[in-house]
Backbone as CSV, one residue per row, in Angstrom:
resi,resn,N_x,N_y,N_z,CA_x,CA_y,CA_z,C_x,C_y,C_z
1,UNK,78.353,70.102,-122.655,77.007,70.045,-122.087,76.768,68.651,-121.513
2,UNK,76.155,68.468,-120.360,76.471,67.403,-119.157,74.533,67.454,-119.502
3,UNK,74.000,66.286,-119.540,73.150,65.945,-119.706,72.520,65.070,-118.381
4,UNK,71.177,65.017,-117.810,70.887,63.896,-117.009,71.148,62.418,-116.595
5,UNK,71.156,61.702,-115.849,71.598,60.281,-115.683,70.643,59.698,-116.782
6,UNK,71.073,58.402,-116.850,70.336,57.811,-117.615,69.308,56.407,-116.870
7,UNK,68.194,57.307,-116.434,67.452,56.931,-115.446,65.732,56.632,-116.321
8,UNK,65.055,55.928,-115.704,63.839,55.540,-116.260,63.178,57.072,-116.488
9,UNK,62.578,57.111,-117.893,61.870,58.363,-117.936,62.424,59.194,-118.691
10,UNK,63.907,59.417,-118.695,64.491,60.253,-119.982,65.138,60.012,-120.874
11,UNK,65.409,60.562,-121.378,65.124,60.409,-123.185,66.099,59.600,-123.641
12,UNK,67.150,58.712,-123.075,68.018,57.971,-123.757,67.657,57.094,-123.085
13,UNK,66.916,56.891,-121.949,66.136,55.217,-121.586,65.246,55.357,-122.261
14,UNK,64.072,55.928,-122.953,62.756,55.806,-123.118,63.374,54.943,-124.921
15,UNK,64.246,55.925,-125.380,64.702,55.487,-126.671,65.612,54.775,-127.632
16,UNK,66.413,54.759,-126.412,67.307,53.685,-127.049,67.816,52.708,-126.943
17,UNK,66.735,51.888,-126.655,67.345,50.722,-126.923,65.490,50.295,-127.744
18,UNK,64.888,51.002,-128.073,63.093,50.749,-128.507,63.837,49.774,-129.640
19,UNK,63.066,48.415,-129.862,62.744,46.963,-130.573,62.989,47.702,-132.134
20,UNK,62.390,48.514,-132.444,62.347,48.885,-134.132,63.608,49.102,-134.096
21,UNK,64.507,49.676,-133.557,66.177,50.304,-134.174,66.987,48.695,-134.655
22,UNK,66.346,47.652,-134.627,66.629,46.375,-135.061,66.842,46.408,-136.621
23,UNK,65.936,47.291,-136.939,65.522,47.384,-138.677,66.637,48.378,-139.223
24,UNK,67.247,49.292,-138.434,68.457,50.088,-139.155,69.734,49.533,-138.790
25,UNK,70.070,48.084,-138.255,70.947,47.299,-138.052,72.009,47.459,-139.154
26,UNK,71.569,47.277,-140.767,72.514,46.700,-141.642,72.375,48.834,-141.827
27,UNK,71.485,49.784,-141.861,71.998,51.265,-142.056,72.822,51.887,-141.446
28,UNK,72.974,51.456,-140.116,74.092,51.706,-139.384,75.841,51.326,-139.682
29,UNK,75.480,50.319,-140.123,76.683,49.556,-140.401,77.154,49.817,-141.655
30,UNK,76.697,50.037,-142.494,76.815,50.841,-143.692,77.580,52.540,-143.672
31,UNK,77.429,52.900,-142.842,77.257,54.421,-142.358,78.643,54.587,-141.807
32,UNK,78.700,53.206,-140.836,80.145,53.242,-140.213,81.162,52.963,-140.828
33,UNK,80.926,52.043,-141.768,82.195,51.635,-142.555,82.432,52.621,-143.877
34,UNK,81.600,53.197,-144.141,81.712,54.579,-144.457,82.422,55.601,-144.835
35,UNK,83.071,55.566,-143.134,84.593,55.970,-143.241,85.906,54.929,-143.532
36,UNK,86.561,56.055,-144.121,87.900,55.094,-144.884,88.601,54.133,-143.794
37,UNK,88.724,55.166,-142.314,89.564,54.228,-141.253,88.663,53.052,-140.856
38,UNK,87.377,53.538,-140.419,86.497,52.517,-140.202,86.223,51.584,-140.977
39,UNK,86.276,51.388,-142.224,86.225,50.510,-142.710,87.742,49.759,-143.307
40,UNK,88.674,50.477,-143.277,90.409,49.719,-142.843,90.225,48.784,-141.796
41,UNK,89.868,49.468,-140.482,90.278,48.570,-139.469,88.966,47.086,-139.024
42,UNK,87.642,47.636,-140.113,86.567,46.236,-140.534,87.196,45.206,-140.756
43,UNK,87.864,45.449,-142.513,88.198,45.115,-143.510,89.266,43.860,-142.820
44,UNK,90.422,44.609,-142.013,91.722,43.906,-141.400,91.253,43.123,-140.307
45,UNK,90.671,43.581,-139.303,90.303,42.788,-138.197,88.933,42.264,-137.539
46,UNK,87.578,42.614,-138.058,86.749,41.856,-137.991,85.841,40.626,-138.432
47,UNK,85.802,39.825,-137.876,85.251,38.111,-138.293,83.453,38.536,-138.504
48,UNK,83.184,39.800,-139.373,81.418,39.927,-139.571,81.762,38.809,-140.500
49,UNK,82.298,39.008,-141.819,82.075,37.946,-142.679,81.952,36.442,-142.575
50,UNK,82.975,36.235,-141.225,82.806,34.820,-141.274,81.385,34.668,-140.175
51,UNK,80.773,35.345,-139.012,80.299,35.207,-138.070,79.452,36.399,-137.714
52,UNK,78.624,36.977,-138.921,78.193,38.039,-138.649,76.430,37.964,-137.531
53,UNK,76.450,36.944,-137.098,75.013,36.594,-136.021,75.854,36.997,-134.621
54,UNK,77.096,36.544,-134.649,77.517,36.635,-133.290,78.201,38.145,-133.198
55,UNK,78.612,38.743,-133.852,78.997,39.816,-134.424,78.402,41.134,-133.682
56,UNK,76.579,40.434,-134.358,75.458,41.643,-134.374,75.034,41.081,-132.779
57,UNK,75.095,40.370,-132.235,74.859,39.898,-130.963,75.923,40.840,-129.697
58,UNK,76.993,40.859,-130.099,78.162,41.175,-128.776,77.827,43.052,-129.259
59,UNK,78.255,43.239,-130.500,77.293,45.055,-130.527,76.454,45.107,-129.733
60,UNK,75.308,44.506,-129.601,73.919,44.904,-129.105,74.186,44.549,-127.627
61,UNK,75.039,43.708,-127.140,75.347,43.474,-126.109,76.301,44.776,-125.410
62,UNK,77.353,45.108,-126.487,77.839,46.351,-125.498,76.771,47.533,-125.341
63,UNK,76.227,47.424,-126.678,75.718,48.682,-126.449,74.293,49.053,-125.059
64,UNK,73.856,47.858,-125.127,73.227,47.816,-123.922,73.632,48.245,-122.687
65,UNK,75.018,47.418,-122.322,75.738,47.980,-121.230,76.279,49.495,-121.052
66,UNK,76.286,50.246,-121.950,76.966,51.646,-121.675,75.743,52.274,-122.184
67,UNK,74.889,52.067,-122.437,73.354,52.943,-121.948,72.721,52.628,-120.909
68,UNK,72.255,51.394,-120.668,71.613,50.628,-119.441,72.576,50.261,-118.346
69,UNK,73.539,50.537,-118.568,73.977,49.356,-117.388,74.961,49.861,-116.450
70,UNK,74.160,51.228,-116.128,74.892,51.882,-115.205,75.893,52.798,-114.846
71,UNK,76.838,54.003,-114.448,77.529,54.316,-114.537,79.134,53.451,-114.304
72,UNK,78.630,52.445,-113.317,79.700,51.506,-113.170,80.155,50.547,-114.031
73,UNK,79.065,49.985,-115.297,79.171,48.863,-115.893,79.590,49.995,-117.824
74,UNK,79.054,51.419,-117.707,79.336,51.988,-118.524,81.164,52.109,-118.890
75,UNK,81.097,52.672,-117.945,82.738,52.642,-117.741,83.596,51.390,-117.826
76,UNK,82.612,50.442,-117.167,83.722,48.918,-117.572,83.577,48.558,-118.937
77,UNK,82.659,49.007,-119.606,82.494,48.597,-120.917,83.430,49.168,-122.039
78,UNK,83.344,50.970,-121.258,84.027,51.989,-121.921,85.820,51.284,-122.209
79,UNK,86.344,51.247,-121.019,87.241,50.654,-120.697,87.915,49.333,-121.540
80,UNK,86.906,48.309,-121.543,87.211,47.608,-122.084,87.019,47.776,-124.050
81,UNK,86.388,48.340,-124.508,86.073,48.614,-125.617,87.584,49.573,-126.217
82,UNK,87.690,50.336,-125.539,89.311,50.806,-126.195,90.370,50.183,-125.722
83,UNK,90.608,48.690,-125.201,91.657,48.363,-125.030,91.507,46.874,-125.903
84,UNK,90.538,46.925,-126.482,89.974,45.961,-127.324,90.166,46.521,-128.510
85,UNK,90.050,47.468,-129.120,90.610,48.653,-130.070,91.948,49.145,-130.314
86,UNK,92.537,49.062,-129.392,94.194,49.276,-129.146,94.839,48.806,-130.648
87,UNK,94.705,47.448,-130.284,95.488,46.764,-131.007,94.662,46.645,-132.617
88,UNK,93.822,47.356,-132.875,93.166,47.520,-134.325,94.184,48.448,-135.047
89,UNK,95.026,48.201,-135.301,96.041,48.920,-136.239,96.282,48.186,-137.589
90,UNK,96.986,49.292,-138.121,97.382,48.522,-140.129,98.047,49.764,-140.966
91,UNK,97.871,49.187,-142.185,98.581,50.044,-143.081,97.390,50.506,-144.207
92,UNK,96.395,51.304,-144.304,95.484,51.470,-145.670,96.037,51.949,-146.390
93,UNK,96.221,51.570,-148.245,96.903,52.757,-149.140,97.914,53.468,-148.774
94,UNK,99.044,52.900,-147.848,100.517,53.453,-147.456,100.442,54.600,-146.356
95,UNK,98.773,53.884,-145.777,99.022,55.349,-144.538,98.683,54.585,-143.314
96,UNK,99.562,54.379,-142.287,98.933,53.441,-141.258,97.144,54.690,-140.385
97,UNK,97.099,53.132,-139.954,95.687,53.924,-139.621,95.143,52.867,-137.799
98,UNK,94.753,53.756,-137.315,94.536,53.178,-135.664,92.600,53.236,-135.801
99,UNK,91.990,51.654,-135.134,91.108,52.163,-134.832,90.426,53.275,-133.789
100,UNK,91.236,53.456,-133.077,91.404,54.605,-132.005,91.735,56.301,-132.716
101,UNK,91.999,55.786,-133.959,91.952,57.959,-134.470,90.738,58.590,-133.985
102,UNK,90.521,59.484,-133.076,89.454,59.892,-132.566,88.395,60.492,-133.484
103,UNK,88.866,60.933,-134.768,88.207,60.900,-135.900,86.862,60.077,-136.120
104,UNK,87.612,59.022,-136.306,86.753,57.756,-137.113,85.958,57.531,-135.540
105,UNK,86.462,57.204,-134.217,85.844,56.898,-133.322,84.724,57.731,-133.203
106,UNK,84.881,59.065,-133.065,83.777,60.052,-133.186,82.575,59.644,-133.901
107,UNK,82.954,59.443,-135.414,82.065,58.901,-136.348,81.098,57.890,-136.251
108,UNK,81.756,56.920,-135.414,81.361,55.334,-134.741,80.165,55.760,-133.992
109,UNK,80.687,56.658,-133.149,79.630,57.213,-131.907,78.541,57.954,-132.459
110,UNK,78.724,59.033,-133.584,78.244,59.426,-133.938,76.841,58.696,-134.597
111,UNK,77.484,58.142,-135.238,76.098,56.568,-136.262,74.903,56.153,-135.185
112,UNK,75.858,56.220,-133.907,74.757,55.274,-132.952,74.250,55.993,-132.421
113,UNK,74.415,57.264,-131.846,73.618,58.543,-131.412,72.047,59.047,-132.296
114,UNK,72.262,58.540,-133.654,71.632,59.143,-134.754,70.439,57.843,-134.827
115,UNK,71.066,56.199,-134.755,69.540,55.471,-134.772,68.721,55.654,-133.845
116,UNK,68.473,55.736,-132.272,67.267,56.540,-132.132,66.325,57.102,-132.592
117,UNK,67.288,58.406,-133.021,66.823,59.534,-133.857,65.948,59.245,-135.154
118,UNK,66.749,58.233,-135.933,65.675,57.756,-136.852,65.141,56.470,-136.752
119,UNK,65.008,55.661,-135.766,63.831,55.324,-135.182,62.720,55.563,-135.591
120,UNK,63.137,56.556,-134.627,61.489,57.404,-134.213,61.009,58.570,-135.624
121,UNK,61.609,58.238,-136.240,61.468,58.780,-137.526,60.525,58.539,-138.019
122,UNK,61.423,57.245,-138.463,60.932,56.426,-139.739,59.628,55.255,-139.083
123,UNK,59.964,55.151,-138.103,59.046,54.079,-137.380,57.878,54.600,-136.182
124,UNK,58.312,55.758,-135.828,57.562,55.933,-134.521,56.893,57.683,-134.380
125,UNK,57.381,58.248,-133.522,56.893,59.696,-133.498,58.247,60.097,-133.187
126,UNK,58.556,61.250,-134.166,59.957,61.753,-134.121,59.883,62.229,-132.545
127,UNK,60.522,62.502,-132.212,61.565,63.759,-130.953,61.146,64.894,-131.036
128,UNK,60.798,65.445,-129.901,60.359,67.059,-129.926,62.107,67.682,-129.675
129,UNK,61.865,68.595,-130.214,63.208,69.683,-129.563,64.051,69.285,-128.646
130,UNK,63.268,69.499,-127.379,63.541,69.081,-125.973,63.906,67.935,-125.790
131,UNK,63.622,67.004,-126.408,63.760,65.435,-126.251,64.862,65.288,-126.681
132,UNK,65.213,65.830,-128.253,66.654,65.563,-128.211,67.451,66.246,-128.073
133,UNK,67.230,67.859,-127.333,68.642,68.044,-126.306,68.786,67.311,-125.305
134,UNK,67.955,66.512,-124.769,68.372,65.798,-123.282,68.914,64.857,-123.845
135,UNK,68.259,63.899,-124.930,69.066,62.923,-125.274,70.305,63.068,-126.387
136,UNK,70.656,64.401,-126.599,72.014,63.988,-127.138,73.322,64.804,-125.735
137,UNK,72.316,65.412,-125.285,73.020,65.710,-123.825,73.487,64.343,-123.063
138,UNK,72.956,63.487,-123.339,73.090,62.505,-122.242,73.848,61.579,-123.414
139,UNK,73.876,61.439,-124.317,75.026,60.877,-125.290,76.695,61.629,-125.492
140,UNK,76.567,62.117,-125.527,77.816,62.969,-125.037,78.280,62.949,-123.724
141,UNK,77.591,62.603,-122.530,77.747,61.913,-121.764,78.297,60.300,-122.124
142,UNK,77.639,59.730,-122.828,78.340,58.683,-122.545,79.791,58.649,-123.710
143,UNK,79.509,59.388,-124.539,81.088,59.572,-125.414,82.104,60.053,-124.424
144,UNK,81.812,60.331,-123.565,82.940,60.739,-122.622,83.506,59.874,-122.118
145,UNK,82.567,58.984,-121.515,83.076,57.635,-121.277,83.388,57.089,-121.679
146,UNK,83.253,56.667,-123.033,84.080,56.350,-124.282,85.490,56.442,-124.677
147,UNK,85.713,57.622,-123.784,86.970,58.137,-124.306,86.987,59.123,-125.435
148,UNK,86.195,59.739,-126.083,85.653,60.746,-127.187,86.106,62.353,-126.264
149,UNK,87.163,63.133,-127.584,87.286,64.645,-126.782,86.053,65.322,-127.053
150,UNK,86.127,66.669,-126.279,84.928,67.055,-126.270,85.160,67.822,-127.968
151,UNK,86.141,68.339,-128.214,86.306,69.125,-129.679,85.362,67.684,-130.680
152,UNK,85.444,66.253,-130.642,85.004,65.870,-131.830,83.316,65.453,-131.156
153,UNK,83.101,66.154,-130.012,81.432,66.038,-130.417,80.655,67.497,-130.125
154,UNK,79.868,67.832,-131.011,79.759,69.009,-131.065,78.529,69.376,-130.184
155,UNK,78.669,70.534,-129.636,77.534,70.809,-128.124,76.280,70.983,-128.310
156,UNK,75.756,71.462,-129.458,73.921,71.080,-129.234,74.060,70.316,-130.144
157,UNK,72.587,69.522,-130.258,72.199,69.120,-131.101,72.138,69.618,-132.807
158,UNK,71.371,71.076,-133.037,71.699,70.939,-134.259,73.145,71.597,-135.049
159,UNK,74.420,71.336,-133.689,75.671,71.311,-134.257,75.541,70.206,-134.982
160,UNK,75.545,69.166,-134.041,75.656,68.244,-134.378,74.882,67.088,-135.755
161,UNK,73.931,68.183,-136.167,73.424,67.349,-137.017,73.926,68.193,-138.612
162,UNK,74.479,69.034,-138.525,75.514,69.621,-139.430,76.724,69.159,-139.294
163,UNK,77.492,68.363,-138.350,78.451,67.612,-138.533,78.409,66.620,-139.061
164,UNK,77.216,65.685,-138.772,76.747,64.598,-139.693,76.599,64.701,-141.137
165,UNK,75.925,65.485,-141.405,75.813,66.035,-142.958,76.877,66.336,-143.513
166,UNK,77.867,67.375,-142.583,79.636,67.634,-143.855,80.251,66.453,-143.174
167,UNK,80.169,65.192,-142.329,81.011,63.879,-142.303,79.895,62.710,-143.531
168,UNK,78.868,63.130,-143.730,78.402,62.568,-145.221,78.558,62.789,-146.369
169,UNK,78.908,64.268,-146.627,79.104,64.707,-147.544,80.428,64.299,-148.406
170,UNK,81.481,63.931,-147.631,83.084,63.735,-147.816,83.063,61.676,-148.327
171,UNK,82.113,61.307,-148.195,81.941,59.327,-148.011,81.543,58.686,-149.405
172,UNK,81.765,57.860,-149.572,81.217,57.291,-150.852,81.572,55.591,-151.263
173,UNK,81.252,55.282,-151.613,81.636,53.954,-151.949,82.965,53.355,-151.944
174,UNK,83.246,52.295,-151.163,84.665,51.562,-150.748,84.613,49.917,-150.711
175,UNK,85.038,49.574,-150.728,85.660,47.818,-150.747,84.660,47.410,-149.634
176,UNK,84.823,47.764,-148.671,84.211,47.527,-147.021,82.889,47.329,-147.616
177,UNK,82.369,48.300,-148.000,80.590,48.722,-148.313,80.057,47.361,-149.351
178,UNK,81.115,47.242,-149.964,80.766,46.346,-151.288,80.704,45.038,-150.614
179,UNK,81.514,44.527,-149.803,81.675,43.282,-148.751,80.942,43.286,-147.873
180,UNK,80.347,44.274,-147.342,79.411,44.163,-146.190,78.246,43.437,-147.265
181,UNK,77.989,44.224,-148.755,76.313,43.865,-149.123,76.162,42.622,-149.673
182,UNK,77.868,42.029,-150.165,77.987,40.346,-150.282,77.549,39.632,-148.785
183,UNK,77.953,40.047,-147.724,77.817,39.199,-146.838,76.184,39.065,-146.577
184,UNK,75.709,40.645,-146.752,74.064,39.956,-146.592,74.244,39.115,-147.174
185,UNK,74.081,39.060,-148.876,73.276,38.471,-149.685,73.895,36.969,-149.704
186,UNK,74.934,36.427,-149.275,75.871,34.951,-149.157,75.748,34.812,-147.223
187,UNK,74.769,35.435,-146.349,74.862,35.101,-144.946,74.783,33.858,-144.908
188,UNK,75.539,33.206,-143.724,75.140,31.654,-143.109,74.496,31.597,-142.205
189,UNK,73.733,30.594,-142.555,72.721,29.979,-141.275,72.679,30.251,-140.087
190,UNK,72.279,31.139,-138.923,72.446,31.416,-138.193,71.966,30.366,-136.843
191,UNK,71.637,29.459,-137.094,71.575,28.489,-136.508,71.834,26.860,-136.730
192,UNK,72.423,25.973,-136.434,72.941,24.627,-137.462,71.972,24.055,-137.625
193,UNK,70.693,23.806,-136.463,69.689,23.167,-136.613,68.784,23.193,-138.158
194,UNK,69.162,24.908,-138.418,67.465,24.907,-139.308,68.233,24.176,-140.569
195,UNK,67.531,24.111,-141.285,67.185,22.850,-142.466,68.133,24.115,-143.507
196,UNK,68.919,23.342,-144.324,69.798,24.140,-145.513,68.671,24.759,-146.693
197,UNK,67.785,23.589,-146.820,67.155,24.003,-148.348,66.270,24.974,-147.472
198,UNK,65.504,25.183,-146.462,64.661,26.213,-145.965,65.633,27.362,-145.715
199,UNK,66.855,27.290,-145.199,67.598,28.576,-145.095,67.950,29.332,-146.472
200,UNK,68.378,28.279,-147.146,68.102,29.519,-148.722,67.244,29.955,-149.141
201,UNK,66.002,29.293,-148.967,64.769,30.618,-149.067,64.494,31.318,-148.397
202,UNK,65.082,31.481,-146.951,64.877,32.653,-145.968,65.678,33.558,-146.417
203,UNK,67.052,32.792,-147.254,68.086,33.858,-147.318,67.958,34.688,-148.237
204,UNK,66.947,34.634,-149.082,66.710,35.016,-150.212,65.759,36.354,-149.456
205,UNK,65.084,36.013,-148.770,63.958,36.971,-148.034,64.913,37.875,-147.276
206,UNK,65.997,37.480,-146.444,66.203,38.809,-145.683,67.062,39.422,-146.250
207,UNK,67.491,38.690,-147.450,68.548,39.544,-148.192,67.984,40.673,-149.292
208,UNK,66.607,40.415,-149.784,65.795,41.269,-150.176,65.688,42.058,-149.219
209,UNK,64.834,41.984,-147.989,64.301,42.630,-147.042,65.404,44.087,-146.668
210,UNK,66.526,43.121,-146.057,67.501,44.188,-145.328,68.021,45.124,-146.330
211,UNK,68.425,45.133,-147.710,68.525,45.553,-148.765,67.664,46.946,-149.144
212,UNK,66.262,46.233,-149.108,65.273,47.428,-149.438,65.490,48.471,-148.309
213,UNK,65.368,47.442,-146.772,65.362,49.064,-145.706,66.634,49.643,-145.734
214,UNK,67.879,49.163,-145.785,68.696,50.147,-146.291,68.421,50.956,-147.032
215,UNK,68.269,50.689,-148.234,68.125,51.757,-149.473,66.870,53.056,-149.505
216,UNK,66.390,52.117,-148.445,64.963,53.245,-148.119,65.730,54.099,-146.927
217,UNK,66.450,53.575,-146.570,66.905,53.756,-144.922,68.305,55.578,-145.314
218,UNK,69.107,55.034,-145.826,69.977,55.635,-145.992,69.646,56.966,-146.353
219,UNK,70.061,58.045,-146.064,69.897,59.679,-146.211,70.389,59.438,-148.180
220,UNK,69.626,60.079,-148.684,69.043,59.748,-150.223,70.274,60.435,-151.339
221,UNK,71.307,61.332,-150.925,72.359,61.733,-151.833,73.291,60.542,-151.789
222,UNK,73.723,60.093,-149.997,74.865,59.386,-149.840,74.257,57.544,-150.590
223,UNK,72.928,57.377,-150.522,72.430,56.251,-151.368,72.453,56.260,-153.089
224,UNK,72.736,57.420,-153.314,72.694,57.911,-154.475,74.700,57.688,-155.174
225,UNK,74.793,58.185,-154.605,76.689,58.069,-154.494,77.333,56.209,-154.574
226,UNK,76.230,55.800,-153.864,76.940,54.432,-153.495,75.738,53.725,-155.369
227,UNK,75.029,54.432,-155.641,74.470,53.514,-156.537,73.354,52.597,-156.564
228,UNK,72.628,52.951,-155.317,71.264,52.098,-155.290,70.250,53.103,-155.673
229,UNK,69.877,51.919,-156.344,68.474,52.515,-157.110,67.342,53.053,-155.867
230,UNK,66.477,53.480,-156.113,65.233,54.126,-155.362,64.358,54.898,-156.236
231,UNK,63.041,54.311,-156.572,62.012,54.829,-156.934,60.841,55.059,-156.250
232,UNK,59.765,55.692,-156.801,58.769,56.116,-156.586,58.239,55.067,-156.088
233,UNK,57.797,54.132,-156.722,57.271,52.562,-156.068,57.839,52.718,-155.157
234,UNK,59.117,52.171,-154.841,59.539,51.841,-153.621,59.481,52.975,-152.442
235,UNK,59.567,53.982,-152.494,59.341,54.800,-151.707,57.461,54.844,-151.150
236,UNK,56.981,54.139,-151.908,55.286,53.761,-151.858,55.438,52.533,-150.869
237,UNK,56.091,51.741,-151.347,56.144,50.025,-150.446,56.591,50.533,-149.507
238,UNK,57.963,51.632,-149.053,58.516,51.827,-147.817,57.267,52.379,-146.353
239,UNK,56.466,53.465,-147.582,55.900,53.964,-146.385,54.704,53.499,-146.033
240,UNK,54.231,52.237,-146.741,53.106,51.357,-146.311,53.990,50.343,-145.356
241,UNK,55.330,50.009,-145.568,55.794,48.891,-144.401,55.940,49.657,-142.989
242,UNK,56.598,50.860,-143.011,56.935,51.627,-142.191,55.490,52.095,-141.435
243,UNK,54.357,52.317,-142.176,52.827,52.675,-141.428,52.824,51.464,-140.463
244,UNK,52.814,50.427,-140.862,52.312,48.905,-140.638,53.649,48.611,-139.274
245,UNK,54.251,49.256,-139.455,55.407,49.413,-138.157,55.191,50.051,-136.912
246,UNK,54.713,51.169,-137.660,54.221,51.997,-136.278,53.150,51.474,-135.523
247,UNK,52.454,51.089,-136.591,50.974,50.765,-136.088,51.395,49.714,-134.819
248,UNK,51.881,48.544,-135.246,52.520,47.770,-133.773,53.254,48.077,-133.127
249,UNK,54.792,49.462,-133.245,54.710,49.288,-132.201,54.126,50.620,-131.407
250,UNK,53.348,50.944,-132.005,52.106,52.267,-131.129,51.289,51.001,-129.952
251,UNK,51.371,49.613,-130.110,50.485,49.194,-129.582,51.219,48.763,-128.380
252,UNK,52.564,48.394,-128.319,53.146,48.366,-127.036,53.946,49.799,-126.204
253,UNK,53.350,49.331,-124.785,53.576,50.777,-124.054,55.078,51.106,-124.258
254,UNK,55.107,52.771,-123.736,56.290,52.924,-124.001,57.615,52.465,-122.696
255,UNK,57.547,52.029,-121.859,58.160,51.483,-120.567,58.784,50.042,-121.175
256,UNK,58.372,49.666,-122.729,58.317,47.676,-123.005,59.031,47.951,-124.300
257,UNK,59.095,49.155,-125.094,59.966,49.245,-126.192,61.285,48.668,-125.908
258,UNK,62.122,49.306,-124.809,63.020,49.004,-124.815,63.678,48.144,-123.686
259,UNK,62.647,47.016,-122.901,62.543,46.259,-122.037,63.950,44.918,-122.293
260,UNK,63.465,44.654,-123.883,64.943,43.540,-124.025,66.038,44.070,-123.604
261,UNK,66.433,45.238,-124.798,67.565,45.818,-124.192,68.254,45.831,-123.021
262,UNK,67.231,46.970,-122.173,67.678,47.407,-120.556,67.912,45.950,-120.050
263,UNK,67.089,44.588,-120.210,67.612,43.720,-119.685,68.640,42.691,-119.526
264,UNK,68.951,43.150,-121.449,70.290,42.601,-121.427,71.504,43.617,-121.030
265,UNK,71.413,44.816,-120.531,71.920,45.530,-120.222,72.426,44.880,-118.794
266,UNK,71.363,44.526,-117.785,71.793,44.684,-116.807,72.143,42.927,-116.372
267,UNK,72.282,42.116,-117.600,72.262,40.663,-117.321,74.019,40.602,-117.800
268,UNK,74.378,41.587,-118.728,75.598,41.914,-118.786,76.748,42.221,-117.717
269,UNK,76.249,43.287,-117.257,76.462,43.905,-116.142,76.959,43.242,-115.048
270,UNK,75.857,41.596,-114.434,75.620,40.879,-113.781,76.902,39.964,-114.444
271,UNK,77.184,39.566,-115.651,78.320,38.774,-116.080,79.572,39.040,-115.893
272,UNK,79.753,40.513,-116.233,81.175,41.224,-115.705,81.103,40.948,-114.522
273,UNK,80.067,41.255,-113.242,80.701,40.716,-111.982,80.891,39.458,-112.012
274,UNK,80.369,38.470,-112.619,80.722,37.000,-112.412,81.465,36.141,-113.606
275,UNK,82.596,36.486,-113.913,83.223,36.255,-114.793,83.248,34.667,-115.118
276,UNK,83.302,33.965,-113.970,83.213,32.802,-114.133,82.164,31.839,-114.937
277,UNK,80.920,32.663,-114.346,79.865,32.139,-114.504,79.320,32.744,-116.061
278,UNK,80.088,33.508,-116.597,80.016,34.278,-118.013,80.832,33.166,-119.186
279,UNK,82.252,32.683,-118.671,82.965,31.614,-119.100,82.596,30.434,-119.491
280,UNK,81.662,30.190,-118.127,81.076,28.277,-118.547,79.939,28.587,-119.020
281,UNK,79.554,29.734,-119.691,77.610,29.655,-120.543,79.186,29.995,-122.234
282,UNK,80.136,30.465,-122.346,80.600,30.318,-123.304,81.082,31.482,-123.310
283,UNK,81.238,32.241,-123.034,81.784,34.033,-123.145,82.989,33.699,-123.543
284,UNK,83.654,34.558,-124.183,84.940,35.257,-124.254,85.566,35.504,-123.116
């Protein structure tokens, strides 16, 4: 199923890239590593632990570009993202493992298809019907570009949200998961300037913070499996923070939700053509 462009007005511009999906940052990432390969090929080849600001920066940066940034800049992204992946190979528990098993890639895609979705959940006004066949129509669109077969994404929507559920059902607690929730809670300074003794009391705050919306965040068996607590209280604090969420962003129009994004989308975009000029601000 071939879904609309991704043009001002439908449902994967209006939603995804909206300011709140900031807050399911560390649920996402949780979700992905998840899986056994996905979190093999974390574990072996990504620098979150040492550099997880710049990390969460170049994500938000691709992902901009292969929603926003065109069919031309989608594809260069696409492109470059599995040949950047190539070489994510290893050995887990005596079984080599590729970040490219279309499996686990599926899964990857899958995670990010789904924050939108709870977004507008947990933060905003869910999705009518219609809204998210166009927008998972038009995500499957871009898994194509991705490089994703059509067998590992499934054609409507609520296939697809029964694939999510039996690829949750099979997950549970791993090494990866346990290292991701050290790195919150031991993050570094994300800037050299700010002051050390003020950054450990921030660190103390977002390591509470990001913590709770996970645990509030996460679909409630697979939070259950991994061992975080969740009570009644907290499910009280969640949905007074989460009111107090909507409430702002009900107050900005919907054309400005996802205004950063689309713009770093297309400032991206603008860098791939000028490689040079991407080099001397510091790029890769």
């Amino acid at each position: 199923m071939s879904g609309p462009p991704i043009v001002k007005g439908t449902a994967a511009w209006r939603y995804f890239g909206d300011f709140r999906a900031g807050l399911l940052a560390g649920q996402v990432l949780v979700l992905q590593v998840a899986h056994p390969v996905v979190a093999a090929g974390v574990r072996d080849h990504s620098d979150y632990v040492e550099d997880p600001w710049t990390r969460l920066m170049r994500t938000a940066a691709s992902l901009s570009i292969y929603v926003y940034g065109g069919p031309e800049g989608a594809r260069y992204e696409a492109d470059r993202l599995r040949e950047l992946h190539r070489s994510f190979t290893g050995v887990d528990e005596g079984r080599r493992y590729s970040a490219l098993n279309p499996h686990a890639y599926a899964w990857v895609h899958a995670t990010l298809v789904m924050v939108p979705v709870d977004t507008q959940r947990f933060y905003g006004t869910p999705m009518t019907s219609s809204e998210l066949d166009e927008y998972y129509a038009q995500m499957c669109d871009v898994g194509r570009l991705l490089g994703l077969r059509e067998q590992d994404m499934p054609p409507t929507w609520p296939e697809f949200e029964r694939y999510y559920a039996e690829m949750l059902d099979g997950f549970g607690p791993n090494e990866t998961i346990s290292t991701l929730f050290e790195t919150i809670r031991t993050v570094k300074k994300p800037w050299r300037w700010l002051p050390d003794e003020r950054w450990v009391r921030l660190q103390r705050w977002q390591h509470r913070g990001q913590m709770f919306v996970i645990r509030a965040t996460l679909p409630p068996a697979f939070r259950e499996r991994l061992g975080l607590q969740w009570t009644d209280r907290d499910q009280r604090r969640f949905d007074r923070f989460r009111a107090a969420v909507r409430l702002v962003g009900g107050l900005v129009p919907v054309t400005l939700r996802s205004s950063l994004v689309r713009r770093i989308g297309r400032l991206n975009v603008w860098f791939r053509a000028h490689p040079r000029a991407y080099r001397f601000l510091g790029g890769g």
